[in-house]
Short mmCIF file of C-alpha atoms in Angstrom, two decimals:
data_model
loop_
_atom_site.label_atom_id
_atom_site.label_comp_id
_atom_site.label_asym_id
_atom_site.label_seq_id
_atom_site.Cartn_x
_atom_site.Cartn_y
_atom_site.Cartn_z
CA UNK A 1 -10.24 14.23 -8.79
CA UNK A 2 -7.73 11.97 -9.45
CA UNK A 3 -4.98 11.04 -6.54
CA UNK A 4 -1.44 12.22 -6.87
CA UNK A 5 -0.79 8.64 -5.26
CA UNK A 6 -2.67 5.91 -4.97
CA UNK A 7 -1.53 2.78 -2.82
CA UNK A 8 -3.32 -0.42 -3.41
CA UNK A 9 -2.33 -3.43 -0.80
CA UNK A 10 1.44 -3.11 -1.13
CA UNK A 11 3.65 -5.59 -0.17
CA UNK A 12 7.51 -5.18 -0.06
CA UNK A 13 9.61 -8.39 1.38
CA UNK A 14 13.54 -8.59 1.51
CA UNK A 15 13.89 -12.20 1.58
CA UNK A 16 12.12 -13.78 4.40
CA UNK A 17 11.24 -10.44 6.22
CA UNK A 18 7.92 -8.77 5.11
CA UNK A 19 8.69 -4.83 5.46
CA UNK A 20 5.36 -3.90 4.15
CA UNK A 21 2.33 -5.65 5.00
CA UNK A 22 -0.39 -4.10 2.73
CA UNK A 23 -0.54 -0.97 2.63
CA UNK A 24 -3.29 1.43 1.19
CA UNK A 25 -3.67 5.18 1.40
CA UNK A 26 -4.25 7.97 -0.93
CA UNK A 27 -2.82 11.26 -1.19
CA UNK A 28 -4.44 14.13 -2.95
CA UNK A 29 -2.84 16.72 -5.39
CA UNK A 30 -1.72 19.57 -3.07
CA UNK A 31 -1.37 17.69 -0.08
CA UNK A 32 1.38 17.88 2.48
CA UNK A 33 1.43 13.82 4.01
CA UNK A 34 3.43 13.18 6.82
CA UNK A 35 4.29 9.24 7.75
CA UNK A 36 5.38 8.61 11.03
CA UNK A 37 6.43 5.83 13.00
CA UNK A 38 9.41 3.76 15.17
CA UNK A 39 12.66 2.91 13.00
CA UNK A 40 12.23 -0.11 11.06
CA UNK A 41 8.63 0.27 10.43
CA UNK A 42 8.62 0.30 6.42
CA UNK A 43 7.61 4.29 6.06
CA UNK A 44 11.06 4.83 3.68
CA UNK A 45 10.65 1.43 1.67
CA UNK A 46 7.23 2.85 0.72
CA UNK A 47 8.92 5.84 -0.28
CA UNK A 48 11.26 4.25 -2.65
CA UNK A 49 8.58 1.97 -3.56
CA UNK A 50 6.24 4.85 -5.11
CA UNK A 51 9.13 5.80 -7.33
CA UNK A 52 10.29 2.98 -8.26
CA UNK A 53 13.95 2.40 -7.06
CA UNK A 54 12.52 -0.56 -4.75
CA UNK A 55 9.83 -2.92 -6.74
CA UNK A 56 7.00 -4.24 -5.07
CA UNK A 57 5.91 -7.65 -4.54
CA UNK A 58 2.12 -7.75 -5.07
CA UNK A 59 -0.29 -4.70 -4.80
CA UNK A 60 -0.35 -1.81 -7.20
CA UNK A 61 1.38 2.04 -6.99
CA UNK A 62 -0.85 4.60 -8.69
CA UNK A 63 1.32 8.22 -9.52
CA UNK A 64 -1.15 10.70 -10.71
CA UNK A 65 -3.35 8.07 -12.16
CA UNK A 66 -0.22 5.75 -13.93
CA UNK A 67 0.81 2.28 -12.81
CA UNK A 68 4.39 2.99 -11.12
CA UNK A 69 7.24 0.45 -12.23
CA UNK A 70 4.50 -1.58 -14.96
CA UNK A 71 2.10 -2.05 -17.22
CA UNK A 72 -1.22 -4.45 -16.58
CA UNK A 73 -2.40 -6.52 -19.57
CA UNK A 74 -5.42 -8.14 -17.95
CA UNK A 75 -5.22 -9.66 -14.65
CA UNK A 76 -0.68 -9.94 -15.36
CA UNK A 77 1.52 -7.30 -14.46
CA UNK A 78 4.53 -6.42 -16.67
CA UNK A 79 7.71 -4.43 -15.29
CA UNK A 80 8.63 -1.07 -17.91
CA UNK A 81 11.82 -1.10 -19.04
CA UNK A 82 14.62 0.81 -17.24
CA UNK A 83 14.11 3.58 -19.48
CA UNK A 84 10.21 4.01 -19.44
CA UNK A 85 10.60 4.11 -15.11
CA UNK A 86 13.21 7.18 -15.96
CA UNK A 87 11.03 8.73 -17.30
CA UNK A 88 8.23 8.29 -14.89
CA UNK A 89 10.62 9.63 -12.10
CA UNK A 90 11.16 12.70 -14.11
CA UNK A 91 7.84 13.94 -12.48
CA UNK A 92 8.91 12.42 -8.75
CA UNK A 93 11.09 14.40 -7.03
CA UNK A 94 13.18 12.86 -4.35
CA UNK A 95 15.10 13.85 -1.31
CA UNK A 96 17.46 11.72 0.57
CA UNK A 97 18.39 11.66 4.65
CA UNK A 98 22.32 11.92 2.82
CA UNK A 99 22.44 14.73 0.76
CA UNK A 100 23.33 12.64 -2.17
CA UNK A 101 25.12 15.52 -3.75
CA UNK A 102 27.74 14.99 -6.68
CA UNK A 103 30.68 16.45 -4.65
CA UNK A 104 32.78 17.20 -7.85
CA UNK A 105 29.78 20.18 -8.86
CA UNK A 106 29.27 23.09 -7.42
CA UNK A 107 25.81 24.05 -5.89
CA UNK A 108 25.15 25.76 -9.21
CA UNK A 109 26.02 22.44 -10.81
CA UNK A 110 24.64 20.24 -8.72
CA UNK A 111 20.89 22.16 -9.74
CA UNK A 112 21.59 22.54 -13.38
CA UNK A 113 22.73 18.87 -14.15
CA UNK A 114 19.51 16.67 -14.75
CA UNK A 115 17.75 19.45 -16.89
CA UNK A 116 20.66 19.27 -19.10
CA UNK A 117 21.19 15.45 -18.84
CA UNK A 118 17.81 14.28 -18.45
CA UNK A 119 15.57 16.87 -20.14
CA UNK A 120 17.96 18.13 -22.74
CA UNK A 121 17.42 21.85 -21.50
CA UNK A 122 20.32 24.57 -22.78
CA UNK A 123 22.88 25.13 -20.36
CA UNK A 124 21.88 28.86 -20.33
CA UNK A 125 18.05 28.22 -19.28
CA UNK A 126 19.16 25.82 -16.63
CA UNK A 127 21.54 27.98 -15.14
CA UNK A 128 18.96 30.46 -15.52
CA UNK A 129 16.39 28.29 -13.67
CA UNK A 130 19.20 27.31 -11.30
CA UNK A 131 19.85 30.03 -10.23
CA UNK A 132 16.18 31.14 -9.45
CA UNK A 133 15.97 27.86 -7.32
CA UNK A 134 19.19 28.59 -5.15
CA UNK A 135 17.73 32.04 -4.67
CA UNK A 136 14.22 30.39 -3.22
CA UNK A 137 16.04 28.17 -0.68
CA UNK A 138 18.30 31.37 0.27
CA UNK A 139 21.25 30.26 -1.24
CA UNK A 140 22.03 32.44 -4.32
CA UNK A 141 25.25 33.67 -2.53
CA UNK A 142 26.44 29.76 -2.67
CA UNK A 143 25.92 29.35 -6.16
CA UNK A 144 29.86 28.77 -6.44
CA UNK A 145 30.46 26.62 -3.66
CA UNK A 146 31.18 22.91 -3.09
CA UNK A 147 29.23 20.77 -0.97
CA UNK A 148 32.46 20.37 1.30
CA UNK A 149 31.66 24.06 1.42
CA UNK A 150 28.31 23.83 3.07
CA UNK A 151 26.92 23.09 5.42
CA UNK A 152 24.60 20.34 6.57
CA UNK A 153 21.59 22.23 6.25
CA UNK A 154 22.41 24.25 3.17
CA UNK A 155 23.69 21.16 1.13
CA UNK A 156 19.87 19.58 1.84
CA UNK A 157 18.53 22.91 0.65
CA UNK A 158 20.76 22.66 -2.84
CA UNK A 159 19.47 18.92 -2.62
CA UNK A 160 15.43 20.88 -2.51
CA UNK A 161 16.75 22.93 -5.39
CA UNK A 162 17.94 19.96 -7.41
CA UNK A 163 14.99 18.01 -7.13
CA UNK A 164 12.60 21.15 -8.00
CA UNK A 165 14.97 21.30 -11.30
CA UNK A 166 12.69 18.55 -12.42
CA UNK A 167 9.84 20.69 -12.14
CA UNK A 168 8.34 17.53 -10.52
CA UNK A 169 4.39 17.27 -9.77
CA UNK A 170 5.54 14.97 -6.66
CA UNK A 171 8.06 14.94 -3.80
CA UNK A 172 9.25 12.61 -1.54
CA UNK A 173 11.17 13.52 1.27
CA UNK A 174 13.04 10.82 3.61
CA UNK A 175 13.54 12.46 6.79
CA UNK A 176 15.10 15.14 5.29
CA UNK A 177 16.82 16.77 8.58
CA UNK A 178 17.83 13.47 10.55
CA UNK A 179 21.08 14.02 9.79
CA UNK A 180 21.41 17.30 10.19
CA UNK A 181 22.71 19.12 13.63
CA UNK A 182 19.61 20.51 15.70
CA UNK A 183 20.56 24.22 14.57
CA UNK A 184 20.23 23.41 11.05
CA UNK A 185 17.44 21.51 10.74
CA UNK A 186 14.60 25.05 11.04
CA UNK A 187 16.15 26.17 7.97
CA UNK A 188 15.06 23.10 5.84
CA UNK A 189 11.99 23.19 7.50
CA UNK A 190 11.14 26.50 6.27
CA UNK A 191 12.21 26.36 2.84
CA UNK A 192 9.59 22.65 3.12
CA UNK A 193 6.87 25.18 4.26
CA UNK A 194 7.07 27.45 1.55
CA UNK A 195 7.20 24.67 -0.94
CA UNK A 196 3.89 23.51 0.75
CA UNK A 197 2.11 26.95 0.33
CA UNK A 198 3.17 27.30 -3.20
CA UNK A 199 1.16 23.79 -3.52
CA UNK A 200 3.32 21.30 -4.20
CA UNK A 201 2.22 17.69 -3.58
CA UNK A 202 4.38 16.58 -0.69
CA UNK A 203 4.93 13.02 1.18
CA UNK A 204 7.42 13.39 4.47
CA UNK A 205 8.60 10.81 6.30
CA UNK A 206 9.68 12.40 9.09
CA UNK A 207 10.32 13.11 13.32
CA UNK A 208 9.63 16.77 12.94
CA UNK A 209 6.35 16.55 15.03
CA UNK A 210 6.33 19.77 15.38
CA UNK A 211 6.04 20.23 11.23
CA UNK A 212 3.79 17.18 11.01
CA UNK A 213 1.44 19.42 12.88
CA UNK A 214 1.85 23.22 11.79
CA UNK A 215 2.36 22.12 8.11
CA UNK A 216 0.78 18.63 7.41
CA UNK A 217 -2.45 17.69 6.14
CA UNK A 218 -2.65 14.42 6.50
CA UNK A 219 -0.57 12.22 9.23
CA UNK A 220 -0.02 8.59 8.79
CA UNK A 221 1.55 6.17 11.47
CA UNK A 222 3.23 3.11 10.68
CA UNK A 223 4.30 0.48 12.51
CA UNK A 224 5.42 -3.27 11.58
CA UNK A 225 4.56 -2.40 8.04
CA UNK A 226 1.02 -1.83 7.99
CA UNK A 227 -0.76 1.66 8.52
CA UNK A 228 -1.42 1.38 12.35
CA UNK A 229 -3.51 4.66 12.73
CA UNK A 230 -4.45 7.95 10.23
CA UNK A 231 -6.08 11.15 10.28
CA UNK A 232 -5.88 15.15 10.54
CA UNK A 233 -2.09 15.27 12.03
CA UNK A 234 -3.55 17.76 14.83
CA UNK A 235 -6.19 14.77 15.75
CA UNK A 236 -3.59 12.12 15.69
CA UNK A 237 -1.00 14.20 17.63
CA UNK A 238 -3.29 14.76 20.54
CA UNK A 239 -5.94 12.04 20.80
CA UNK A 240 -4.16 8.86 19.45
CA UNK A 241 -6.68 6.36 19.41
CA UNK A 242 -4.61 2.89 19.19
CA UNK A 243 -2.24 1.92 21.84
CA UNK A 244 0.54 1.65 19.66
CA UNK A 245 0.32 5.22 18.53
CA UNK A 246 0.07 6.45 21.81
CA UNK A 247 3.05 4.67 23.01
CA UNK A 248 5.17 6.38 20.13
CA UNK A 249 3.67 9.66 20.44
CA UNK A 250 4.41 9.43 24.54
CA UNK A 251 8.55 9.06 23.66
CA UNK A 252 8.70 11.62 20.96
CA UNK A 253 6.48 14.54 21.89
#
């Protein structure tokens, strides 16, 4: 069975500093993978890395079997054109810490807008599908509002919705409730655990411990940009076998 994503000794530097120090992991299709670790410690660069909006420096980025960001002609690496990484995104969906919704659209709008833009859907069959989303992350009765309209938690769900518009075989989430007030951030989580059970490949970076646990299947910690420790997140939760995961665990659990 092929990997949904395939890391391959990544290396991401900004200038002089080395955030990511070589990473490899897999994750399979299906699989909820939850990355862990201090602030700092590279877990959302290799986010952006797998779809592309940060390039890598040596290494390779496997999505579902294809090269992310290039093409290999023998032993030389090529980067794909702006428009040839578009469309690999198309199947990543992505969502942000900051809602990143366009504040002009409504909720409804906010959903329907890359199907129409991107995949050249009709208007009617991506309201349609719009709709249908909103009313999966409880939101139907929203359909009309503005994000200045909603609140934290419910503009992260119409961000969910938006990226599902893609009908994406992949999504990335970057700490999807750290900015959202403690109240709020069970309501995300849930809609996150349905997505799981319906299947959906899933990579979280994340603080939710508690989630890590209950919904993850796989639990990676970072730390200085290199995969410190990995395993069954129940295993890694409770018996942390390096020092440095232990330390962590012992401030946030």
């Amino acid at each position: 069975m092929t990997a949904m994503v395939k890391a391959e000794g990544v290396h991401k530097s900004f200038g002089a500093v080395e955030v990511l120090k070589g990473i490899d992991l897999e994750v399979a299709p299906r699989e909820v993978f939850c990355l862990v670790g201090p602030s700092g410690s590279g877990k959302s660069t290799f986010l952006r890395c797998i779809n592309h909006l940060e390039q890598i420096n040596a290494g390779r980025l496997y999505v579902d079997g294809h090269l992310v960001g290039y093409r290999q002609k023998g032993d030389k690496l090529y980067e794909l054109k702006e428009k040839e990484v578009a469309a690999q995104r198309k199947d990543i969906g992505m969502v942000f810490q900051r809602f990143n919704l366009f504040p002009h659209m409504t909720a409804l709008g906010n959903v329907m807008e890359a199907p129409v833009q991107v995949k050249g859907e009709s208007r009617s069959a991506a309201r349609d599908r719009a709709m249908t989303l909103l009313e999966r992350v409880g939101l139907a009765d929203k359909a009309k509002n503005y994000p200045t309209q909603l609140s934290g938690g419910q503009q992260q769900r119409v961000a969910i919705a938006r990226a599902l518009a893609m009908e994406p075989k992949l999504m990335l989430f970057d700490e999807p409730t750290s900015a959202l007030d403690p109240e709020l951030v069970g309501e995300v989580l849930d809609v996150m655990r349905d997505l799981a059970e319906s299947g959906m490949t899933m990579i979280v970076v994340t603080h939710e411990m508690g989630f890590a646990r209950e919904v993850g299947d796989s639990l990676v910690f970072m730390d200085g940009g290199v995969v410190v420790e990995s395993g069954h997140p129940r295993e890694v939760l409770t018996n942390p076998q390096h020092a440095r995961t232990q330390a962590f665990l012992s401030k946030v659990l």
